[in-house]
Coordinates of C-alpha atoms in Angstrom, one line a residue:
M1 CA 12.6 2.6 -4.4
E2 CA 11.7 -1.2 -4.0
S3 CA 10.0 -0.9 -0.7
A4 CA 6.5 -0.8 -2.0
R5 CA 6.8 -3.6 -4.2
I6 CA 8.5 -5.7 -1.5
I7 CA 5.7 -4.8 0.9
A8 CA 3.0 -5.6 -1.6
T9 CA 4.5 -8.9 -2.5
V10 CA 5.2 -10.0 1.1
T11 CA 1.6 -8.8 2.1
R12 CA 0.1 -11.2 -0.3
V13 CA 1.9 -14.0 1.5
V14 CA 1.5 -13.0 5.1
R15 CA -1.8 -11.1 4.8
D16 CA -0.7 -8.5 7.4
I17 CA 0.5 -5.1 6.2
G18 CA 2.3 -4.2 9.5
I19 CA 4.2 -7.6 9.5
A20 CA 5.0 -7.1 5.8
E21 CA 6.5 -3.7 6.4
E22 CA 8.7 -5.0 9.2
L23 CA 9.9 -8.0 6.9
A24 CA 10.9 -5.4 4.2
Q25 CA 12.7 -3.4 6.7
D26 CA 14.6 -6.5 7.9
A27 CA 15.4 -7.3 4.3
V28 CA 17.0 -3.8 3.8
V29 CA 19.2 -4.2 7.0
A30 CA 20.3 -7.7 5.6
A31 CA 21.3 -5.9 2.5
L32 CA 23.3 -3.3 4.3
E33 CA 25.1 -6.0 6.1
Q34 CA 25.9 -8.3 3.1
W35 CA 26.1 -6.1 0.0
P36 CA 29.2 -4.2 1.2
R37 CA 31.0 -7.5 1.4
E38 CA 29.5 -9.4 -1.4
G39 CA 28.5 -6.6 -3.9
V40 CA 25.1 -5.6 -5.1
P41 CA 23.3 -8.4 -6.9
D42 CA 22.2 -7.9 -10.5
R43 CA 18.5 -7.8 -9.3
P44 CA 18.6 -6.1 -5.9
G45 CA 14.7 -5.9 -5.7
A46 CA 14.3 -9.6 -6.3
W47 CA 17.1 -10.2 -3.7
L48 CA 15.3 -8.1 -1.1
T49 CA 11.9 -9.8 -1.9
T50 CA 13.5 -13.2 -1.4
V51 CA 15.0 -12.4 1.9
A52 CA 11.7 -10.9 3.1
R53 CA 10.0 -14.0 2.1
R54 CA 12.3 -16.1 4.1
R55 CA 11.9 -14.0 7.0
A56 CA 8.2 -14.3 6.8
V57 CA 8.5 -18.1 7.0
D58 CA 10.7 -17.8 10.0
L59 CA 8.6 -15.4 11.8
V60 CA 5.6 -17.5 11.3
R61 CA 7.4 -20.6 12.7
R62 CA 8.8 -18.6 15.6
R63 CA 5.4 -17.5 16.6
E64 CA 3.7 -20.7 16.1
L65 CA 1.4 -19.4 13.7
Y66 CA 2.2 -21.7 10.7
A67 CA 0.0 -24.5 12.1
R68 CA -2.8 -22.1 12.7
K69 CA -2.6 -20.4 9.4
L70 CA -2.8 -24.0 7.7
A71 CA -5.8 -24.9 9.8
E72 CA -7.5 -21.5 8.8
V73 CA -6.7 -22.2 5.1
G74 CA -7.9 -25.7 5.4
R75 CA -11.3 -24.5 7.0
S76 CA -11.7 -21.9 4.4
L77 CA -11.3 -24.4 1.7
E78 CA -14.1 -26.4 3.2
D79 CA -16.6 -23.6 3.5
V80 CA -15.8 -21.3 0.7
P81 CA -16.4 -22.6 -2.8
P82 CA -13.5 -22.4 -5.3
P83 CA -13.3 -19.3 -7.5
P84 CA -14.8 -19.5 -10.9
D85 CA -12.5 -20.6 -13.8
P86 CA -11.4 -18.5 -15.6
A87 CA -10.9 -15.6 -13.2
E88 CA -13.0 -12.6 -13.4
P89 CA -12.1 -10.4 -16.4
D90 CA -11.4 -7.2 -14.5
D91 CA -9.2 -8.9 -11.9
I92 CA -5.8 -7.1 -11.9
D93 CA -2.7 -9.2 -11.1
D94 CA -0.8 -6.2 -9.6
D95 CA 0.3 -6.4 -6.0
L96 CA 0.8 -2.6 -5.7
L97 CA -2.6 -1.9 -6.8
R98 CA -4.0 -4.5 -4.2
L99 CA -1.9 -2.8 -1.6
V100 CA -3.3 0.6 -2.5
F101 CA -6.9 -0.7 -2.4
T102 CA -6.3 -2.5 0.9
A103 CA -4.9 0.6 2.5
C104 CA -7.9 2.5 1.3
H105 CA -10.5 0.3 2.9
P106 CA -13.8 2.0 4.3
V107 CA -12.8 0.7 7.6
L108 CA -10.3 3.4 7.9
S109 CA -11.0 7.2 7.9
A110 CA -10.2 9.2 4.8
D111 CA -7.0 10.7 6.4
A112 CA -5.9 7.3 7.5
R113 CA -6.2 5.8 4.1
A114 CA -4.2 8.4 2.5
A115 CA -1.6 8.5 5.2
L116 CA -1.1 4.6 5.2
T117 CA -0.8 4.3 1.6
L118 CA 1.6 7.2 1.3
R119 CA 3.9 5.3 3.9
L120 CA 3.6 1.9 2.4
V121 CA 3.3 2.7 -1.4
G122 CA 5.1 6.0 -1.7
G123 CA 7.7 5.2 0.9
L124 CA 7.4 8.7 2.5
T125 CA 8.4 9.4 6.0
T126 CA 6.1 10.4 8.7
A127 CA 7.5 14.0 8.5
E128 CA 6.8 14.1 4.7
I129 CA 3.3 13.0 5.1
A130 CA 2.6 15.3 7.9
R131 CA 3.7 18.2 5.5
A132 CA 1.7 16.8 2.8
F133 CA -1.5 17.0 5.0
L134 CA -0.4 20.3 6.6
A135 CA -0.8 18.2 9.9
P136 CA 1.3 17.8 13.2
E137 CA 3.9 14.9 12.6
P138 CA 2.7 13.0 16.1
T139 CA -0.9 13.2 14.7
V140 CA 0.1 11.4 11.4
A141 CA 2.4 8.9 13.2
Q142 CA -0.5 7.9 15.5
R143 CA -3.0 7.7 12.5
I144 CA -0.5 5.4 10.6
V145 CA -0.1 3.0 13.6
R146 CA -3.9 3.0 14.3
A147 CA -4.6 2.3 10.6
K148 CA -2.3 -0.8 10.5
R149 CA -3.9 -2.3 13.6
T150 CA -7.3 -1.5 12.4
I151 CA -6.7 -3.4 9.0
A152 CA -5.1 -6.4 10.8
A153 CA -8.1 -6.6 13.4
A154 CA -10.7 -6.3 10.6
G155 CA -9.2 -9.0 8.5
V156 CA -9.3 -6.8 5.4
P157 CA -8.6 -9.1 2.4
F158 CA -5.6 -8.3 0.2
E159 CA -7.3 -7.8 -3.2
V160 CA -8.7 -5.3 -5.7
P161 CA -12.4 -5.1 -4.8
T162 CA -15.1 -5.3 -7.4
G163 CA -18.5 -3.8 -8.1
E164 CA -19.8 -1.1 -5.9
D165 CA -17.1 -1.6 -3.4
R166 CA -14.5 -0.7 -5.8
A167 CA -16.5 2.5 -6.9
G168 CA -16.8 3.4 -3.2
R169 CA -13.1 3.2 -2.5
L170 CA -12.0 5.0 -5.8
A171 CA -12.1 8.5 -4.4
S172 CA -9.6 7.6 -1.6
V173 CA -7.3 5.7 -4.2
L174 CA -7.3 8.8 -6.4
E175 CA -6.4 11.0 -3.5
V176 CA -3.5 8.8 -2.6
I177 CA -2.2 8.6 -6.1
Y178 CA -2.4 12.3 -6.4
L179 CA -0.6 12.9 -3.1
V180 CA 2.2 10.5 -4.1
F181 CA 2.6 12.4 -7.3
N182 CA 2.8 15.7 -5.6
E183 CA 5.5 14.5 -3.2
G184 CA 7.6 13.3 -6.4
Y185 CA 6.8 16.5 -8.2
A186 CA 7.9 18.9 -5.4
A187 CA 9.5 17.0 -2.5
T188 CA 8.8 18.5 0.8
A189 CA 12.0 17.8 2.4
G190 CA 15.7 16.9 1.6
E191 CA 18.3 18.1 -0.9
D192 CA 16.5 17.4 -4.1
L193 CA 13.4 19.4 -5.4
L194 CA 12.3 16.3 -7.4
R195 CA 11.7 12.6 -6.7
P196 CA 11.0 11.4 -10.2
A197 CA 10.5 7.6 -9.1
L198 CA 7.3 8.9 -7.2
C199 CA 6.0 10.5 -10.1
E200 CA 6.5 7.5 -12.3
E201 CA 4.8 5.1 -9.9
A202 CA 1.9 7.5 -9.5
M203 CA 1.5 7.8 -13.2
R204 CA 1.9 3.8 -13.6
L205 CA -1.0 3.5 -11.0
A206 CA -3.1 6.2 -12.6
R207 CA -2.7 4.3 -16.2
V208 CA -3.7 1.0 -14.5
L209 CA -6.7 2.5 -13.0
A210 CA -7.7 4.1 -16.3
A211 CA -7.5 0.7 -17.9
L212 CA -9.5 -0.9 -15.1
M213 CA -12.2 1.9 -14.9
P214 CA -12.6 3.4 -18.5
Q215 CA -16.0 4.8 -17.7
E216 CA -14.7 6.9 -14.8
P217 CA -14.0 10.4 -15.9
E218 CA -12.0 11.3 -12.9
V219 CA -9.6 8.3 -13.3
H220 CA -8.7 9.7 -16.7
G221 CA -8.5 13.3 -15.2
L222 CA -6.0 12.1 -12.8
A223 CA -3.9 10.3 -15.4
A224 CA -4.1 13.5 -17.4
L225 CA -3.0 15.6 -14.6
T226 CA 0.0 13.4 -13.6
E227 CA 1.3 13.2 -17.1
L228 CA 0.9 16.9 -18.1
Q229 CA 2.6 17.8 -15.0
A230 CA 5.3 15.3 -15.3
A231 CA 6.0 16.6 -18.9
R232 CA 7.5 19.7 -17.3
L233 CA 9.9 17.7 -14.9
P234 CA 12.9 18.0 -17.4
A235 CA 12.6 21.8 -17.3
R236 CA 11.9 22.3 -13.7
T237 CA 15.6 22.1 -12.6
G238 CA 18.8 23.4 -13.7
P239 CA 22.1 21.7 -14.4
D240 CA 23.0 21.5 -10.6
G241 CA 19.5 20.6 -9.5
E242 CA 18.5 24.1 -8.7
P243 CA 14.7 25.0 -9.1
V244 CA 13.7 26.9 -12.5
L245 CA 10.6 29.0 -12.0
L246 CA 7.8 28.3 -14.6
A247 CA 8.5 31.7 -16.3
A248 CA 12.0 30.8 -17.1
Q249 CA 11.6 27.1 -18.0
N250 CA 12.8 26.0 -21.5
R251 CA 9.8 24.8 -23.1
A252 CA 11.7 22.9 -25.6
R253 CA 12.6 20.4 -22.9
F254 CA 9.0 19.6 -22.1
D255 CA 8.4 15.9 -22.7
R256 CA 6.2 15.9 -25.8
L257 CA 5.1 12.2 -25.5
L258 CA 3.6 12.9 -22.0
I259 CA 2.0 16.0 -23.3
R260 CA 0.3 13.9 -26.1
R261 CA -0.7 11.2 -23.6
G262 CA -1.9 13.8 -21.1
T263 CA -4.2 15.7 -23.6
E264 CA -5.6 12.5 -24.8
A265 CA -6.5 11.4 -21.3
L266 CA -8.0 14.9 -20.6
A267 CA -10.2 14.5 -23.8
R268 CA -11.5 11.3 -22.3
A269 CA -12.1 12.9 -19.0
G270 CA -14.2 15.6 -20.6
V271 CA -13.3 19.1 -19.2
T272 CA -16.1 20.8 -20.9
R273 CA -18.7 18.6 -18.9
P274 CA -20.6 20.8 -16.3
D275 CA -19.9 18.2 -13.7
A276 CA -16.1 17.8 -14.5
G277 CA -14.4 16.7 -11.5
P278 CA -11.3 18.4 -9.5
Y279 CA -8.6 16.2 -11.1
T280 CA -10.0 17.0 -14.6
L281 CA -10.0 20.7 -13.8
Q282 CA -6.5 20.7 -12.5
A283 CA -5.5 18.7 -15.6
A284 CA -7.0 21.5 -17.8
I285 CA -4.9 24.1 -15.9
A286 CA -1.8 21.9 -16.4
A287 CA -2.6 21.8 -20.2
C288 CA -2.9 25.6 -20.4
H289 CA 0.8 25.9 -19.2
V290 CA 2.4 23.1 -21.2
L291 CA 0.5 23.9 -24.4
A292 CA 1.6 27.6 -24.3
P293 CA 4.5 28.1 -26.6
R294 CA 5.9 30.8 -24.4
W295 CA 5.3 32.1 -21.0
T296 CA 3.9 35.3 -22.4
D297 CA 1.3 33.1 -24.3
T298 CA -0.2 31.6 -21.2
D299 CA -4.0 31.9 -21.2
W300 CA -4.4 33.3 -17.7
P301 CA -8.1 34.2 -18.0
T302 CA -8.9 30.6 -18.8
I303 CA -6.8 29.4 -15.9
T304 CA -8.4 31.8 -13.6
G305 CA -11.9 30.6 -14.8
L306 CA -10.7 26.9 -14.1
Y307 CA -9.6 27.8 -10.6
T308 CA -12.9 29.4 -9.9
R309 CA -14.7 26.2 -10.9
L310 CA -12.2 24.1 -8.8
E311 CA -12.9 26.4 -5.8
A312 CA -16.6 25.6 -6.2
L313 CA -15.8 21.9 -5.8
N314 CA -13.1 22.2 -3.2
P315 CA -13.2 25.6 -1.3
S316 CA -9.7 25.0 0.3
P317 CA -7.4 27.8 1.1
V318 CA -4.7 26.4 -1.1
V319 CA -7.1 26.5 -4.2
R320 CA -7.9 30.0 -3.2
L321 CA -4.1 30.9 -3.2
N322 CA -3.7 29.3 -6.4
R323 CA -6.5 31.3 -8.0
A324 CA -5.0 34.4 -6.5
V325 CA -1.7 33.7 -8.5
A326 CA -3.7 33.2 -11.8
L327 CA -5.7 36.3 -11.1
S328 CA -2.4 38.2 -10.7
Y329 CA -1.5 37.6 -14.2
A330 CA -5.0 37.9 -15.6
R331 CA -5.9 41.4 -13.8
G332 CA -2.8 42.4 -12.0
P333 CA -1.0 41.8 -8.7
A334 CA -2.8 44.5 -6.6
E335 CA -6.3 42.7 -6.8
A336 CA -4.6 39.3 -6.1
L337 CA -2.8 40.7 -3.1
A338 CA -6.1 41.5 -1.5
L339 CA -7.1 38.0 -1.7
V340 CA -3.8 36.6 -0.5
D341 CA -3.9 38.9 2.7
A342 CA -7.4 37.7 3.4
L343 CA -5.8 34.1 3.6
A344 CA -3.3 35.0 6.3
A345 CA -5.7 34.0 9.1
E346 CA -6.4 30.6 7.6
P347 CA -5.2 27.9 10.2
A348 CA -4.4 25.3 7.4
L349 CA -2.0 27.7 5.8
R350 CA 0.0 28.4 9.0
G351 CA 3.4 27.4 8.4
Y352 CA 2.8 26.9 4.8
H353 CA 5.7 28.4 2.9
L354 CA 4.0 29.2 -0.3
L355 CA 1.8 31.8 1.3
P356 CA 4.5 34.2 2.1
S357 CA 6.3 33.3 -1.2
V358 CA 3.3 34.2 -3.2
R359 CA 2.9 37.5 -1.2
G360 CA 6.5 38.3 -1.7
D361 CA 6.3 37.8 -5.6
L362 CA 3.1 40.1 -5.6
L363 CA 4.9 42.8 -3.4
A364 CA 8.0 42.6 -5.7
R365 CA 5.7 43.2 -8.9
L366 CA 4.0 46.1 -7.1
G367 CA 7.4 47.8 -6.5
R368 CA 7.6 47.2 -2.8
P369 CA 11.0 45.5 -2.5
S370 CA 11.6 45.7 1.4
E371 CA 8.3 44.0 2.1
A372 CA 8.9 41.4 -0.6
R373 CA 12.3 40.6 0.9
A374 CA 10.8 40.0 4.3
E375 CA 8.1 37.8 2.8
F376 CA 10.7 35.8 1.0
Q377 CA 12.9 35.3 4.0
R378 CA 9.8 34.2 5.9
A379 CA 8.9 31.7 3.3
A380 CA 12.6 30.4 3.2
A381 CA 12.5 29.8 7.1
L382 CA 9.2 27.8 6.6
A383 CA 10.3 25.7 3.6
G384 CA 11.4 22.1 4.2
N385 CA 13.1 21.5 1.0
D386 CA 16.7 22.7 0.7
R387 CA 16.4 23.5 -3.0
E388 CA 13.3 25.7 -2.5
R389 CA 15.0 27.3 0.5
D390 CA 17.8 28.3 -1.4
L391 CA 15.6 29.7 -4.2
L392 CA 13.5 31.8 -1.8
L393 CA 16.8 33.2 -0.2
D394 CA 18.2 34.0 -3.7
R395 CA 15.1 35.9 -4.4
A396 CA 15.3 37.7 -1.2
A397 CA 18.7 38.8 -1.8
G398 CA 17.9 40.0 -5.3
L399 CA 15.9 42.7 -3.8
D400 CA 18.6 44.1 -1.8
G401 CA 19.5 46.7 -4.3

């Protein structure tokens, strides 16, 4: 939970993301050694950051970099005029946001930016990032290593950019925040369905961006999407942490404050604009779900239309799969099944457990239980999250009769 803040703080000191990550890991090792004997400190995050800072000084001295760093700073002070006083009004004193923008520098490819930031800011494992990208784990691991080396070699400054540079990096930053939120909303692996801390961090970063760039509709769209989706978190799991499907969720447990914030952000984003972006459209879909008083009141024709608009902007197989689900409730499962069957040959969906899960649901609704059971079992075999796997196996078992 503290790793991203530690890495961000130490990066500001050492100006090297790779070194900062190593020092953060060293601090955790020190905690594992000392805390069992001495107890957990009142402020564990501050303790870890302090240890990481001390390790940074030791590392610099050991590698004889201290003198060189001082010399570089001295030369830079001679060659570069001091910054204006007061500071630029849009400067943000937020190390985490600096870390995100640094990891999203144009010197990296789009995939590398997202993977590196998920690793540093989201604290995700390489395996989790690979599942998020639907990519092989070794490929993602190499991508992250190369990204760190590239940033270090290019001397990328640890800062929030201004002007056109900031706008150019915005799309990558939004993508990263979106992927971090998604990992918290539906964990790709492990025993827990949800990772609320990741959702909260993504919402916080989205709010900071919205305050920084109030004229950017998609920033408000992303803020709306994260908050409207997070509003359902209390109802998405049962007493023992088991998943609860949307149709069975207790809507009285939806977070009304987040719904209000999300709908206000959606209004600022402007979903009725003909050029509304993908985050804004997804936020509008989320609003349809949380604003419906009951499952049976869900406006599926509107949701289907929003997915059609989204597919025009982002013609990905995952979007087409989601549109098929909405279509199944708007027009019936038979028409939707034909769309899902057409996605079976998509390479990006090979190994994607939601494809057979959706197909199983459609087959069950069409009165074809034996075929549906096989699809749920196949989805369970592909699922990386224990809770999702159990749910899928329960659904398969429920069709035995």
